[in-house]
Amino acid sequence: MDPRDRFSNRADDYDRYRPGYPRALVSLIAERCGLRPGHSVADIGSGTGILTDLILEHGNRVYAVEPNGPMREAAERRLGGRPGFFSVDGTAEATTLLASSVDLVVAAQAFHWFEPRATRDELRRILRAPGWVALIWNERPRQATGFEAAYEALLERHAIDYAAVDHRRVDAARVDEFFHPARAERIVLSNSQSLDRAGLAGRVRSCSYVPAAGAPGYGAMMGDAGALFDERQVGGVVVLNYETIIYLGALRPGPGRGAPPRA
């Protein structure tokens, strides 16, 4: 499946049930790279605007670049009335933004879908010097125990192509190659998500690598998700723990121009 189409039938669940990001994330990035209110940020692969929302709260203009129509429309419903929000129908490799038009690029839960070389060229084009980029993922612990291990087993049992698209296949070497000759700083923040029964079901459905509603295996997967909740819930909720991983580095901006973003 074309990565741009994977979430077309999952946008609502993604918007409602994917974890957010620690409130300290944007201020930490801003401190490291000198981002001030009023500066422009491109959120590439912005999805339903989960991170865009936090950056707008910081007082920045945000160009939310998202190729998937239903995901982009969900962000427009969420953020369409907010000052500084611009919704952009574009890709990481062809954003449509003007050259040297943004002070920071972020990509949250998205870089693993990009073609790295073409993306690097495009980001160098749109960034002002020194070209700050933050690659961000919410990542469940690799050596999971307890509920996280049981949740991982549920996904592996019902996944269609989990191993092929899991973002954790993007290792340090691929990140180093993307930022070369510069080096990225790796920062880790703690994060978690509390889910009730409906929330756990929605969190599972939001994954692009599991059966969608009506597909073979969907009913069995939802049955197992409900059983897992009943077995592990405490006080009517289960908790998924994450590490929010940030790779922050600078790219040299390059030449070229594009079309202006649409408001």
CSV table of C-alpha atoms in Angstrom, one decimal:
chain,number,residue,atom,x,y,z
A,1,MET,CA,0.0,0.0,0.0
A,2,ASP,CA,1.2,3.5,-0.8
A,3,PRO,CA,2.2,5.0,2.6
A,4,ARG,CA,0.1,8.1,1.8
A,5,ASP,CA,-3.0,6.0,1.7
A,6,ARG,CA,-2.5,3.8,4.8
A,7,PHE,CA,-4.4,5.9,7.2
A,8,SER,CA,-7.3,7.0,5.0
A,9,ASN,CA,-9.8,4.7,6.9
A,10,ARG,CA,-8.2,5.3,10.3
A,11,ALA,CA,-8.1,9.1,10.6
A,12,ASP,CA,-10.8,9.4,13.3
A,13,ASP,CA,-9.3,6.7,15.5
A,14,TYR,CA,-5.8,8.2,15.0
A,15,ASP,CA,-7.0,11.6,16.0
A,16,ARG,CA,-8.9,10.3,19.1
A,17,TYR,CA,-6.7,7.5,20.4
A,18,ARG,CA,-3.0,8.1,19.4
A,19,PRO,CA,-0.9,9.3,22.3
A,20,GLY,CA,0.1,13.0,22.5
A,21,TYR,CA,3.5,14.3,23.3
A,22,PRO,CA,5.0,15.6,26.6
A,23,ARG,CA,4.2,19.3,27.1
A,24,ALA,CA,8.0,19.8,27.7
A,25,LEU,CA,8.8,18.7,24.2
A,26,VAL,CA,8.3,21.9,22.3
A,27,SER,CA,9.9,24.1,24.9
A,28,LEU,CA,12.9,21.8,25.0
A,29,ILE,CA,13.3,21.9,21.2
A,30,ALA,CA,12.8,25.7,21.2
A,31,GLU,CA,15.5,26.1,23.8
A,32,ARG,CA,18.0,23.9,21.9
A,33,CYS,CA,17.5,25.6,18.5
A,34,GLY,CA,16.5,29.1,19.4
A,35,LEU,CA,12.9,28.9,18.3
A,36,ARG,CA,10.9,31.9,19.4
A,37,PRO,CA,7.2,32.7,19.2
A,38,GLY,CA,6.5,34.1,15.7
A,39,HIS,CA,9.0,31.8,14.0
A,40,SER,CA,7.7,29.5,11.3
A,41,VAL,CA,7.6,25.7,11.6
A,42,ALA,CA,6.9,23.0,9.0
A,43,ASP,CA,5.3,19.9,10.6
A,44,ILE,CA,5.9,17.3,7.9
A,45,GLY,CA,3.6,14.3,7.9
A,46,SER,CA,1.5,16.2,10.4
A,47,GLY,CA,-1.4,13.7,10.3
A,48,THR,CA,-4.3,14.9,12.4
A,49,GLY,CA,-2.3,17.7,14.0
A,50,ILE,CA,-1.4,16.2,17.3
A,51,LEU,CA,2.0,17.9,17.5
A,52,THR,CA,0.9,20.9,15.4
A,53,ASP,CA,-1.4,21.8,18.3
A,54,LEU,CA,1.4,22.0,20.8
A,55,ILE,CA,3.6,24.1,18.4
A,56,LEU,CA,0.7,26.6,17.9
A,57,GLU,CA,0.4,26.9,21.7
A,58,HIS,CA,4.0,27.9,21.7
A,59,GLY,CA,3.1,30.9,19.5
A,60,ASN,CA,4.5,29.7,16.2
A,61,ARG,CA,3.2,29.8,12.6
A,62,VAL,CA,2.8,26.1,11.6
A,63,TYR,CA,2.6,24.7,8.0
A,64,ALA,CA,1.0,21.3,8.6
A,65,VAL,CA,2.2,19.3,5.5
A,66,GLU,CA,0.1,16.1,5.1
A,67,PRO,CA,-0.5,14.1,1.9
A,68,ASN,CA,-3.4,12.0,3.2
A,69,GLY,CA,-6.8,13.8,2.7
A,70,PRO,CA,-8.8,12.3,5.6
A,71,MET,CA,-5.9,12.9,8.0
A,72,ARG,CA,-5.4,16.5,6.8
A,73,GLU,CA,-9.1,17.1,7.0
A,74,ALA,CA,-9.1,15.9,10.6
A,75,ALA,CA,-6.4,18.4,11.4
A,76,GLU,CA,-8.4,21.2,9.7
A,77,ARG,CA,-11.4,20.3,11.9
A,78,ARG,CA,-9.2,20.3,15.0
A,79,LEU,CA,-7.2,23.4,14.3
A,80,GLY,CA,-8.8,25.3,11.4
A,81,GLY,CA,-9.8,28.3,13.5
A,82,ARG,CA,-6.4,28.7,15.2
A,83,PRO,CA,-4.2,31.7,14.3
A,84,GLY,CA,-1.0,30.6,12.5
A,85,PHE,CA,-2.3,27.3,11.3
A,86,PHE,CA,-1.8,26.5,7.6
A,87,SER,CA,-2.9,23.2,6.1
A,88,VAL,CA,-0.7,22.1,3.2
A,89,ASP,CA,-1.4,19.2,0.8
A,90,GLY,CA,2.2,18.1,0.2
A,91,THR,CA,4.7,15.4,0.9
A,92,ALA,CA,8.1,15.3,2.7
A,93,GLU,CA,9.8,15.1,-0.7
A,94,ALA,CA,7.7,17.9,-2.3
A,95,THR,CA,6.2,20.2,0.4
A,96,THR,CA,5.2,23.1,-2.0
A,97,LEU,CA,6.6,25.6,0.6
A,98,LEU,CA,8.8,28.5,-0.4
A,99,ALA,CA,12.6,28.2,-0.2
A,100,SER,CA,14.1,29.4,3.1
A,101,SER,CA,10.6,29.9,4.5
A,102,VAL,CA,10.8,28.0,7.8
A,103,ASP,CA,13.0,28.1,10.9
A,104,LEU,CA,12.3,24.5,12.1
A,105,VAL,CA,11.1,21.3,10.6
A,106,VAL,CA,9.5,18.6,12.8
A,107,ALA,CA,8.4,15.1,11.7
A,108,ALA,CA,6.5,13.3,14.4
A,109,GLN,CA,5.7,9.6,13.9
A,110,ALA,CA,6.4,10.1,10.2
A,111,PHE,CA,10.1,10.0,9.1
A,112,HIS,CA,10.0,6.2,8.6
A,113,TRP,CA,7.5,6.8,5.7
A,114,PHE,CA,9.8,9.3,3.9
A,115,GLU,CA,12.3,8.7,1.1
A,116,PRO,CA,15.4,10.0,3.0
A,117,ARG,CA,17.5,11.5,0.3
A,118,ALA,CA,14.7,13.4,-1.5
A,119,THR,CA,13.4,14.5,1.9
A,120,ARG,CA,16.8,15.8,2.9
A,121,ASP,CA,17.1,17.8,-0.3
A,122,GLU,CA,13.6,19.3,0.2
A,123,LEU,CA,14.1,20.2,3.8
A,124,ARG,CA,17.4,21.9,3.0
A,125,ARG,CA,15.5,23.9,0.4
A,126,ILE,CA,12.8,25.2,2.7
A,127,LEU,CA,14.8,25.8,5.8
A,128,ARG,CA,16.5,29.0,6.8
A,129,ALA,CA,20.1,28.6,8.2
A,130,PRO,CA,21.2,26.7,10.2
A,131,GLY,CA,18.3,24.3,9.2
A,132,TRP,CA,17.0,22.7,12.4
A,133,VAL,CA,15.2,19.4,12.1
A,134,ALA,CA,13.5,17.4,14.8
A,135,LEU,CA,12.6,13.7,14.1
A,136,ILE,CA,10.2,12.5,16.8
A,137,TRP,CA,8.6,9.2,17.8
A,138,ASN,CA,6.6,7.9,20.7
A,139,GLU,CA,8.2,4.5,21.1
A,140,ARG,CA,7.1,1.6,23.4
A,141,PRO,CA,10.0,0.1,25.2
A,142,ARG,CA,11.9,-2.5,23.1
A,143,GLN,CA,12.2,-4.8,26.2
A,144,ALA,CA,8.6,-4.5,27.1
A,145,THR,CA,7.2,-6.2,30.2
A,146,GLY,CA,3.8,-6.3,31.8
A,147,PHE,CA,0.9,-4.7,29.9
A,148,GLU,CA,3.2,-3.3,27.2
A,149,ALA,CA,4.5,-6.8,26.4
A,150,ALA,CA,0.9,-8.2,26.2
A,151,TYR,CA,-0.1,-5.3,23.9
A,152,GLU,CA,2.9,-6.0,21.7
A,153,ALA,CA,2.0,-9.6,21.5
A,154,LEU,CA,-1.6,-8.7,20.5
A,155,LEU,CA,-0.3,-6.5,17.6
A,156,GLU,CA,2.1,-9.2,16.4
A,157,ARG,CA,-0.6,-11.9,16.5
A,158,HIS,CA,-3.0,-9.9,14.4
A,159,ALA,CA,-0.7,-7.7,12.3
A,160,ILE,CA,-0.7,-7.7,8.5
A,161,ASP,CA,2.8,-6.2,7.8
A,162,TYR,CA,4.0,-5.0,11.2
A,163,ALA,CA,7.6,-5.9,10.8
A,164,ALA,CA,7.8,-4.2,7.5
A,165,VAL,CA,6.5,-0.8,8.6
A,166,ASP,CA,7.3,-0.6,12.3
A,167,HIS,CA,9.0,2.8,12.8
A,168,ARG,CA,11.6,1.1,15.1
A,169,ARG,CA,13.3,-0.2,12.0
A,170,VAL,CA,14.7,3.4,11.6
A,171,ASP,CA,18.0,2.9,13.5
A,172,ALA,CA,20.7,5.4,14.6
A,173,ALA,CA,22.7,4.7,11.4
A,174,ARG,CA,19.8,5.8,9.2
A,175,VAL,CA,19.4,8.9,11.3
A,176,ASP,CA,23.1,9.7,11.2
A,177,GLU,CA,23.1,9.3,7.4
A,178,PHE,CA,20.2,11.7,7.1
A,179,PHE,CA,21.9,14.4,9.1
A,180,HIS,CA,25.4,13.8,7.7
A,181,PRO,CA,27.9,15.6,7.9
A,182,ALA,CA,26.2,17.1,11.0
A,183,ARG,CA,25.3,15.0,14.0
A,184,ALA,CA,21.9,14.9,15.7
A,185,GLU,CA,21.4,15.0,19.4
A,186,ARG,CA,19.3,12.2,20.8
A,187,ILE,CA,16.9,13.2,23.6
A,188,VAL,CA,14.5,11.0,25.5
A,189,LEU,CA,11.4,12.0,27.4
A,190,SER,CA,9.0,9.9,29.4
A,191,ASN,CA,5.4,9.7,28.2
A,192,SER,CA,2.3,7.6,28.9
A,193,GLN,CA,-1.3,7.1,27.8
A,194,SER,CA,-4.2,6.0,29.9
A,195,LEU,CA,-7.0,4.2,28.0
A,196,ASP,CA,-10.4,2.9,28.9
A,197,ARG,CA,-11.9,-0.1,27.1
A,198,ALA,CA,-13.0,2.0,24.1
A,199,GLY,CA,-9.7,3.8,24.1
A,200,LEU,CA,-7.7,0.6,23.9
A,201,ALA,CA,-9.9,-0.7,21.0
A,202,GLY,CA,-9.4,2.7,19.2
A,203,ARG,CA,-5.7,2.6,19.8
A,204,VAL,CA,-5.4,-0.8,18.2
A,205,ARG,CA,-7.6,0.3,15.3
A,206,SER,CA,-5.5,3.3,14.6
A,207,CYS,CA,-2.5,1.2,13.6
A,208,SER,CA,-2.2,0.9,9.8
A,209,TYR,CA,-0.7,-2.6,10.0
A,210,VAL,CA,-3.7,-4.4,11.6
A,211,PRO,CA,-7.0,-5.4,9.9
A,212,ALA,CA,-9.5,-2.6,9.3
A,213,ALA,CA,-13.2,-2.9,10.2
A,214,GLY,CA,-14.8,-5.4,8.0
A,215,ALA,CA,-11.5,-7.1,6.9
A,216,PRO,CA,-10.7,-10.7,7.7
A,217,GLY,CA,-9.4,-11.1,11.2
A,218,TYR,CA,-10.8,-7.8,12.5
A,219,GLY,CA,-13.4,-9.4,14.8
A,220,ALA,CA,-10.9,-11.8,16.4
A,221,MET,CA,-8.5,-8.9,16.9
A,222,MET,CA,-11.1,-6.8,18.7
A,223,GLY,CA,-12.1,-9.8,20.8
A,224,ASP,CA,-8.6,-10.2,21.9
A,225,ALA,CA,-8.2,-6.5,22.6
A,226,GLY,CA,-11.3,-6.6,24.8
A,227,ALA,CA,-10.0,-9.7,26.7
A,228,LEU,CA,-6.7,-8.0,27.2
A,229,PHE,CA,-8.4,-5.0,28.7
A,230,ASP,CA,-10.5,-7.1,31.0
A,231,GLU,CA,-7.4,-9.0,32.2
A,232,ARG,CA,-5.1,-6.0,32.8
A,233,GLN,CA,-7.3,-3.0,33.6
A,234,VAL,CA,-7.0,-1.4,37.0
A,235,GLY,CA,-9.8,1.0,38.0
A,236,GLY,CA,-11.2,0.9,34.5
A,237,VAL,CA,-8.0,1.9,32.6
A,238,VAL,CA,-4.8,0.4,31.3
A,239,VAL,CA,-1.6,2.4,30.8
A,240,LEU,CA,0.7,2.3,27.9
A,241,ASN,CA,4.1,3.7,28.7
A,242,TYR,CA,6.3,5.3,26.0
A,243,GLU,CA,9.6,6.9,25.5
A,244,THR,CA,9.4,10.1,23.3
A,245,ILE,CA,12.5,9.9,21.2
A,246,ILE,CA,13.8,13.1,19.6
A,247,TYR,CA,16.7,13.4,17.1
A,248,LEU,CA,17.5,17.1,16.8
A,249,GLY,CA,20.1,18.4,14.4
A,250,ALA,CA,20.8,21.0,11.7
A,251,LEU,CA,20.9,20.7,8.0
A,252,ARG,CA,22.5,23.2,5.6
A,253,PRO,CA,19.7,24.9,3.6
A,254,GLY,CA,19.9,24.7,-0.2
A,255,PRO,CA,18.7,26.6,-3.2
A,256,GLY,CA,15.3,26.5,-5.0
A,257,ARG,CA,11.7,27.9,-4.7
A,258,GLY,CA,8.3,26.4,-4.5
A,259,ALA,CA,4.6,27.5,-4.4
A,260,PRO,CA,3.3,29.3,-1.3
A,261,PRO,CA,1.3,27.3,1.2
A,262,ARG,CA,-2.5,27.6,1.3
A,263,ALA,CA,-4.3,29.0,4.4
